Amino acid sequence: MADAHEADMFVLFGGTGDLARRMLLPSLYFLDADGFLPEGFRILASARAAMSRDAFVAEVRKSLAERAPAEGINPDAWARFSARLDYVSCDATRAEGVESLKAPLAGARRAIFYLALSPSLYGRVCMALGGADLVGPETRIVLEKPIGRDLESSRVINAAVGEFFAEERIFRIDHYLGKETVQNLIALRFANSLFEPLWNNLTIDHVQITVAETEGVGDRWGYYDEYGALRDMVQNHMLQLLCLVAMEPPSDMEPDSLRNEKVKVLRSLRRFTRAEAQNNSVRGQYGAGMAGGEPAAAYETERGQETGTETFVALRADIDNWRWAGVPFFLRTGKRLPERRTQIAIQFKPVPHSIFDGPAKADLTPNRLVIDLQPDEDIELTLMNKSPGLSQGGMRLQSMPLSLSLLRAYSGPGARRRIAYERLLLDVVHGARALFVRRDEVEEAWRWIDGVAEAWREAGMTPKPYAAGSWGPAGAFALIERSERAWND
Ligand code: BG6
């Protein structure tokens, strides 16, 4: 049944680009195949290149084949989906350029403009759309990260977009918020009474967030070299994960209730000084090494010249508030690491006093809650229990996992792990904003990141080399070992 906020038109700028091809169009197809797209919903892709509608539809079919489940593309679903598609070439940065969108947009009551474009164009595209009178009171706009390269540039972009779109009609995507397990973190914390009383500095020793990728930068260096791992991953995905772990319980699931809590966490992040940068952070850049059993080139070889951009960051973040005082959050992300792993590990403190003596004393290990987001989704709590059987000289203990393995959820017939964008696109269609990032969130995140970058500059910290296929520079281990802790590897 149609809801009062349902959109009826999706205009995809950058419609022939990589993101559109790999993520957005397949996500829209899967939503449609499962009956989630409204009747009469149209998808208009646009890019500079001249292309016929038929040629575009054929391209979409090809990209879908690469993502489709083993049983292939459902012919009925494809017939319905392809009938929604259209293509118009335009220069989206000029009001005269977007004139060609007028005819297809006529009659659309609630359009979504999705900018799968370089963020440097966001302001100009909004101006062009506004200038051509294409922005109605209910038109929504979707922006991809990175919004800016620092606080100043993100303010400029946000202000330019804000001239034409009210904040509640701006949907800033962080695709990590569309991942099932990221949302599950909210369920885990606030749908169980078990964890919340323990979720603080009385019981938790520290938190680790790792986003490890095996892929290198490859031919994305044109974008990447200007940003590096700090701005590409930490500013957005990793700080969002940190916020969801650290935030206070929101009063409800209203978008602003959730986002208010996240902003408070960002404001409580301790700013890096030069000395802290040296002690509490590590920058790395991959050199030649191995990836998946094959020799892999150094980043500078891919880039074609020497560069001071980091492809690895490890840092210790401190949240200065009552709940988290004294609980470090260790963050680590990098390209060309030995495995793909996105994981949040909550390390609890040891029991305050051990009644166990003898060998059991050494068996005793503190509880740990590990939330795996990728490649598999799982939530695992390790608990101590008695080693079964008869032992002499006192009981032996062992650490056992209590697992909510979500693999099963994807193993039934027809079950499929959804692309994170499916959740987010569906929410844009319905105007649901909770999983999108508000302007002040983006800006607070940049404020903190700018502090890190500035401290690096002041301390003269350049990236340390690490071999492709390793866990980053040695300093990343020293960083966590300095506080007598270790990465959960
Ligand atoms: C993107 C970054 O936002 O996220 C990429 O720009 C990174 O550099 C990607 O590879 C990781 O996303 P995921 O969903 O594969 O973990």
XYZ file of C-alpha atoms and ligand atoms in Angstrom:
505
model
C 0.000 0.000 0.000
C 1.347 3.437 -0.892
C 2.377 5.581 2.061
C 2.120 9.340 2.148
C 5.890 9.743 1.788
C 6.484 7.273 -1.002
C 8.614 8.572 -3.869
C 7.601 7.888 -7.449
C 10.743 8.723 -9.403
C 14.429 7.956 -8.966
C 16.878 10.077 -10.949
C 20.347 8.618 -10.877
C 23.154 11.033 -11.780
C 26.313 9.135 -12.598
C 23.993 6.450 -13.950
C 26.709 4.680 -15.934
C 29.375 4.873 -13.215
C 30.886 2.175 -11.096
C 28.671 2.660 -8.032
C 25.505 2.688 -10.134
C 26.530 -0.422 -12.015
C 27.831 -2.478 -9.089
C 25.531 -1.418 -6.264
C 22.668 0.931 -6.989
C 20.963 -0.586 -10.019
C 21.316 -4.172 -8.736
C 19.900 -3.045 -5.364
C 16.923 -1.441 -7.070
C 16.367 -4.596 -9.098
C 16.438 -6.820 -5.987
C 14.018 -4.510 -4.196
C 11.703 -4.679 -7.164
C 12.010 -8.457 -7.463
C 10.904 -8.725 -3.820
C 7.964 -6.413 -4.380
C 9.350 -3.406 -2.513
C 9.194 -0.785 -5.258
C 5.946 1.139 -5.579
C 3.798 0.649 -8.621
C 4.547 3.252 -11.262
C 7.983 3.981 -9.737
C 10.336 5.081 -12.509
C 14.131 5.050 -12.676
C 15.822 7.611 -14.861
C 19.558 7.268 -15.201
C 21.624 10.100 -16.466
C 25.247 10.734 -17.420
C 27.092 12.865 -19.923
C 27.518 10.120 -22.511
C 24.924 9.884 -25.243
C 23.310 6.452 -25.137
C 19.998 5.009 -26.237
C 17.561 3.662 -23.689
C 17.980 0.170 -25.143
C 21.758 0.295 -24.874
C 21.451 1.420 -21.245
C 18.976 -1.342 -20.409
C 21.350 -3.878 -21.970
C 24.188 -2.519 -19.788
C 22.068 -2.867 -16.668
C 21.200 -6.447 -17.612
C 24.906 -7.206 -17.923
C 25.787 -5.735 -14.533
C 22.920 -7.597 -12.925
C 24.180 -10.886 -14.275
C 27.412 -10.289 -12.332
C 25.535 -9.869 -9.048
C 22.585 -12.188 -9.511
C 22.125 -15.171 -7.204
C 23.011 -18.641 -8.457
C 19.465 -19.259 -9.694
C 19.848 -16.277 -12.050
C 17.623 -13.335 -12.812
C 13.902 -13.877 -12.597
C 12.459 -13.122 -16.072
C 9.202 -11.626 -14.726
C 11.046 -9.452 -12.242
C 13.443 -8.321 -14.949
C 10.561 -7.494 -17.335
C 8.914 -5.381 -14.641
C 12.184 -3.723 -13.628
C 13.454 -2.959 -17.119
C 10.135 -1.315 -17.991
C 10.855 1.221 -15.223
C 14.241 2.194 -16.685
C 15.016 5.150 -18.858
C 18.179 7.016 -19.783
C 18.788 10.675 -20.633
C 22.175 12.212 -21.274
C 22.801 15.561 -19.631
C 25.416 17.863 -18.161
C 24.134 18.010 -14.611
C 26.330 20.944 -13.654
C 24.439 23.529 -15.746
C 20.809 24.620 -15.597
C 20.584 24.376 -19.425
C 22.183 20.943 -19.163
C 19.425 19.505 -16.969
C 16.633 20.872 -19.167
C 16.502 17.444 -20.816
C 15.214 16.031 -17.506
C 12.144 18.239 -17.536
C 10.025 16.102 -19.837
C 10.655 12.782 -18.044
C 10.201 14.466 -14.663
C 6.884 16.068 -15.582
C 4.193 14.383 -13.550
C 6.570 13.078 -10.862
C 5.169 14.133 -7.499
C 8.051 13.098 -5.309
C 11.387 12.650 -7.053
C 14.653 11.409 -5.602
C 17.873 12.810 -7.039
C 20.754 10.453 -6.333
C 24.171 12.019 -6.902
C 26.564 9.165 -7.619
C 29.074 11.831 -8.612
C 32.213 13.436 -7.279
C 31.285 15.451 -4.159
C 33.048 18.450 -5.688
C 30.076 18.651 -8.070
C 27.293 18.507 -5.467
C 26.919 22.259 -5.095
C 26.877 22.915 -8.827
C 24.409 20.135 -9.541
C 22.030 21.453 -6.872
C 22.314 24.920 -8.336
C 21.595 23.571 -11.818
C 18.570 21.615 -10.595
C 17.280 24.617 -8.660
C 17.981 26.975 -11.560
C 16.001 24.749 -13.936
C 13.122 24.670 -11.445
C 13.359 20.943 -10.946
C 13.393 21.001 -7.140
C 9.903 20.758 -5.712
C 8.988 21.001 -2.007
C 9.090 17.236 -1.660
C 12.107 16.418 -3.802
C 14.776 14.395 -1.984
C 18.479 14.346 -2.620
C 20.900 11.547 -1.830
C 24.614 12.268 -1.366
C 27.464 9.822 -1.206
C 30.471 10.215 1.035
C 32.968 11.828 1.272
C 31.190 15.101 1.951
C 34.262 17.277 1.732
C 37.860 16.629 2.596
C 37.832 18.508 5.878
C 35.435 20.509 8.017
C 35.723 23.631 5.919
C 35.060 21.962 2.562
C 32.232 19.856 3.991
C 30.565 23.030 5.289
C 30.778 24.568 1.843
C 29.143 21.506 0.252
C 26.468 21.235 2.945
C 25.653 24.930 2.631
C 25.432 24.741 -1.168
C 23.090 21.733 -1.037
C 21.135 23.344 1.808
C 20.282 26.322 -0.419
C 17.965 24.096 -2.392
C 17.070 21.228 -0.069
C 15.869 21.389 3.525
C 17.847 19.140 5.897
C 15.016 16.600 6.197
C 15.129 16.079 2.445
C 18.890 15.463 2.333
C 19.889 11.795 2.653
C 23.635 11.442 3.288
C 24.652 7.864 2.730
C 27.117 5.925 4.783
C 26.598 2.486 3.338
C 27.818 0.836 6.574
C 24.543 1.909 8.178
C 22.726 -0.272 5.650
C 24.601 -3.399 6.726
C 22.437 -5.870 8.585
C 24.807 -6.391 11.501
C 25.328 -2.672 12.004
C 21.606 -2.295 12.568
C 21.709 -5.440 14.637
C 24.036 -3.641 16.987
C 21.131 -1.361 17.885
C 18.944 -4.415 18.483
C 21.619 -6.137 20.523
C 22.132 -3.141 22.794
C 18.567 -1.961 23.190
C 16.385 -5.031 22.703
C 18.176 -6.979 25.443
C 18.269 -5.987 29.067
C 21.398 -8.057 29.518
C 24.066 -5.833 28.042
C 23.133 -2.275 28.845
C 23.954 -2.403 32.584
C 27.399 -3.751 31.660
C 27.996 -1.349 28.775
C 30.311 1.097 30.517
C 33.711 1.642 32.081
C 32.885 -0.445 35.153
C 32.809 -3.656 33.136
C 34.336 -2.953 29.744
C 38.099 -2.775 29.445
C 38.372 -1.563 25.861
C 36.787 -1.735 22.420
C 38.426 -2.637 19.109
C 37.069 -1.811 15.690
C 38.847 -3.349 12.718
C 38.015 -2.833 9.060
C 40.578 -4.867 7.156
C 40.537 -5.208 3.385
C 42.635 -7.450 1.176
C 42.054 -5.300 -1.906
C 44.543 -2.614 -2.815
C 43.675 0.825 -4.101
C 44.248 -0.211 -7.731
C 42.932 2.227 -10.301
C 40.969 4.219 -7.701
C 44.109 6.121 -6.761
C 42.890 9.312 -8.464
C 40.293 9.641 -5.714
C 42.109 7.806 -2.957
C 45.388 9.649 -3.074
C 43.659 12.866 -2.079
C 41.925 11.248 0.910
C 43.828 8.305 2.353
C 42.519 5.817 4.889
C 41.780 8.432 7.574
C 39.359 10.376 5.394
C 38.127 7.449 3.288
C 37.248 5.069 6.139
C 37.750 6.495 9.626
C 35.850 9.771 9.161
C 32.695 7.957 8.143
C 32.314 4.173 8.443
C 34.503 3.671 11.495
C 33.241 6.653 13.432
C 29.667 5.541 12.703
C 30.456 2.126 14.184
C 32.108 3.769 17.160
C 29.045 5.983 17.686
C 26.643 3.048 17.628
C 28.731 1.192 20.191
C 29.243 4.213 22.425
C 26.002 6.200 22.243
C 23.528 6.540 25.097
C 20.172 4.797 24.630
C 18.078 7.033 22.384
C 14.567 7.751 23.638
C 13.035 6.118 20.548
C 13.912 5.159 16.992
C 13.056 8.563 15.549
C 15.827 9.719 13.200
C 16.772 12.693 15.321
C 16.726 10.781 18.594
C 19.330 8.420 17.194
C 21.382 11.084 15.527
C 21.389 13.357 18.568
C 23.033 10.560 20.527
C 25.639 9.946 17.843
C 26.540 13.629 17.711
C 27.086 13.653 21.487
C 29.619 10.847 21.131
C 31.463 12.670 18.362
C 31.600 15.794 20.506
C 33.085 13.788 23.366
C 35.980 12.410 21.334
C 39.219 13.662 22.796
C 41.049 15.882 20.354
C 44.486 14.672 19.335
C 47.486 16.714 20.325
C 50.840 16.353 18.642
C 52.123 14.114 21.462
C 48.988 11.975 21.351
C 49.338 11.590 17.618
C 52.783 10.096 18.105
C 51.735 7.811 20.936
C 48.243 6.953 19.858
C 48.248 6.643 16.102
C 50.067 4.941 13.271
C 49.975 5.696 9.569
C 51.052 3.077 7.064
C 51.374 2.602 3.341
C 51.593 -0.788 1.664
C 54.686 -1.744 -0.222
C 55.013 -4.744 -2.512
C 54.008 -8.083 -1.027
C 51.408 -10.787 -1.465
C 47.644 -10.746 -1.870
C 45.654 -13.957 -2.155
C 48.797 -15.959 -2.845
C 49.829 -13.682 -5.736
C 52.520 -10.994 -5.780
C 50.964 -7.578 -5.216
C 52.359 -4.194 -6.228
C 53.174 -1.374 -3.840
C 50.696 1.498 -3.570
C 53.270 3.863 -5.029
C 53.627 1.590 -8.050
C 49.860 1.720 -8.608
C 49.963 5.461 -8.059
C 52.909 5.867 -10.412
C 54.894 8.125 -8.079
C 55.898 8.657 -4.468
C 53.098 9.873 -2.268
C 52.521 10.666 1.394
C 49.008 9.156 1.488
C 48.295 6.500 4.110
C 46.587 3.231 3.182
C 46.533 2.092 6.831
C 45.580 3.792 10.069
C 45.546 2.507 13.613
C 44.619 4.794 16.437
C 43.438 4.976 19.971
C 40.383 7.156 20.501
C 39.208 8.241 23.936
C 35.675 9.314 24.659
C 35.588 11.847 27.449
C 32.268 11.219 29.111
C 30.990 9.400 32.198
C 30.234 6.133 30.496
C 33.540 5.707 28.707
C 36.151 7.517 30.792
C 39.239 5.296 30.821
C 37.983 2.890 28.114
C 40.113 3.187 24.982
C 38.617 2.516 21.559
C 41.264 1.066 19.257
C 40.500 1.607 15.580
C 42.377 -0.048 12.743
C 41.754 -0.052 9.012
C 43.854 -0.707 5.954
C 44.106 -1.954 2.426
C 46.125 -5.016 1.402
C 45.852 -6.632 4.812
C 45.952 -10.439 5.114
C 42.192 -10.940 5.324
C 38.907 -9.194 4.833
C 37.457 -8.606 8.236
C 35.133 -6.011 9.675
C 34.774 -6.591 13.365
C 33.882 -4.895 16.602
C 35.321 -6.541 19.707
C 34.125 -5.505 23.154
C 36.631 -6.684 25.717
C 35.271 -7.044 29.231
C 37.388 -6.682 32.360
C 38.659 -9.707 34.270
C 36.616 -10.923 37.233
C 37.408 -8.707 40.236
C 38.703 -11.630 42.280
C 39.469 -15.167 41.252
C 38.309 -17.940 43.533
C 40.048 -20.444 41.284
C 43.424 -21.675 42.178
C 45.952 -23.928 40.550
C 45.791 -24.376 36.773
C 42.272 -22.948 36.565
C 43.643 -19.596 37.595
C 45.566 -19.418 34.357
C 42.579 -20.698 32.347
C 40.511 -17.737 33.367
C 40.144 -15.270 30.505
C 37.943 -12.181 30.497
C 34.690 -12.270 28.516
C 34.622 -10.831 25.046
C 31.764 -9.908 22.755
C 32.773 -10.060 19.108
C 30.513 -8.635 16.449
C 31.563 -9.722 12.965
C 30.177 -7.721 10.103
C 32.214 -9.149 7.243
C 32.847 -11.503 5.553
C 30.430 -13.481 7.738
C 27.911 -11.931 10.054
C 28.044 -13.220 13.547
C 27.766 -12.129 17.137
C 29.745 -14.202 19.572
C 30.053 -13.885 23.328
C 32.841 -15.857 24.937
C 32.031 -17.139 28.388
C 34.054 -19.183 30.816
C 32.747 -22.561 31.761
C 34.021 -25.679 33.384
C 35.996 -28.071 31.226
C 33.845 -31.171 31.233
C 35.066 -34.320 32.924
C 36.878 -35.336 36.052
C 40.029 -33.449 36.783
C 42.242 -33.838 39.753
C 43.754 -30.980 41.645
C 40.850 -28.617 41.071
C 38.444 -27.718 38.342
C 39.695 -26.642 34.901
C 38.043 -23.838 32.998
C 37.589 -23.184 29.330
C 36.396 -20.305 27.260
C 33.359 -21.183 25.111
C 31.585 -19.104 22.475
C 27.882 -18.406 22.613
C 27.161 -17.654 18.991
C 24.231 -16.008 17.240
C 25.640 -17.133 13.898
C 23.688 -15.291 11.276
C 25.003 -17.524 8.513
C 21.961 -19.712 8.954
C 19.723 -16.770 8.135
C 21.199 -16.732 4.633
C 21.321 -20.420 3.974
C 17.631 -21.227 3.413
C 16.194 -21.700 -0.078
C 15.992 -18.354 -1.868
C 17.702 -16.640 1.068
C 20.153 -14.002 -0.012
C 22.402 -11.621 1.803
C 21.188 -8.198 0.877
C 23.372 -5.422 -0.483
C 23.599 -2.662 2.161
C 22.238 -0.223 -0.399
C 18.931 -2.104 -0.627
C 18.003 -1.102 2.922
C 19.100 2.485 2.329
C 17.405 2.917 -1.034
C 14.180 1.503 0.338
C 14.367 4.006 3.184
C 14.914 6.897 0.779
C 11.880 5.784 -1.217
C 9.829 5.996 1.983
C 11.506 9.104 3.366
C 12.818 7.249 6.454
C 15.894 9.105 7.706
C 17.211 7.189 10.700
C 19.988 5.436 8.764
C 21.272 8.608 7.121
C 23.832 11.022 8.429
C 22.786 14.483 9.560
C 24.791 17.568 8.685
C 26.096 18.165 12.207
C 27.213 14.522 12.441
C 29.316 14.846 9.296
C 30.761 18.109 10.506
C 31.558 16.902 14.010
C 33.289 13.876 12.528
C 35.344 16.152 10.309
C 36.239 18.372 13.249
C 37.819 15.417 15.023
C 39.481 14.049 11.888
C 40.910 17.478 11.084
C 42.477 17.404 14.556
C 44.127 14.060 13.819
C 45.411 15.240 10.425
C 46.711 18.459 11.962
C 48.475 16.599 14.761
C 50.082 14.309 12.166
C 51.282 17.355 10.275
C 52.658 19.022 13.390
C 54.395 15.841 14.478
C 55.764 15.287 10.954
C 54.247 11.785 10.844
C 54.548 10.226 7.417
C 53.216 6.742 6.576
C 55.425 3.829 7.607
C 55.801 1.107 4.987
C 54.233 -2.338 5.445
C 54.334 -5.319 3.140
C 51.121 -6.055 1.249
C 49.539 -9.030 2.978
C 50.725 -8.083 6.476
C 48.790 -6.518 9.368
C 50.312 -3.080 8.878
C 53.423 -1.423 10.309
C 54.929 -2.785 13.528
C 53.842 0.405 15.262
C 50.229 -0.774 15.072
C 51.067 -3.603 17.461
C 53.118 -1.364 19.708
C 50.214 1.082 19.863
C 47.904 -1.409 21.551
C 50.630 -3.292 23.433
C 51.690 -0.110 25.202
C 48.548 -0.472 27.305
C 49.123 -4.228 27.767
C 46.395 -5.215 25.356
C 46.494 -7.010 22.010
C 44.539 -6.989 18.759
C 41.904 -9.674 18.516
C 43.640 -11.546 15.655
C 34.148 2.781 0.705
C 35.582 3.216 0.583
O 33.372 3.796 1.306
O 34.070 1.612 1.503
C 36.427 2.096 0.005
O 35.662 4.364 -0.255
C 36.246 0.825 0.786
O 37.797 2.472 -0.043
C 34.765 0.501 0.971
O 36.884 -0.217 0.081
C 34.571 -0.667 1.918
O 33.220 -1.030 1.933
P 32.777 -2.527 2.292
O 31.289 -2.469 2.332
O 33.308 -3.381 1.187
O 33.415 -2.831 3.607
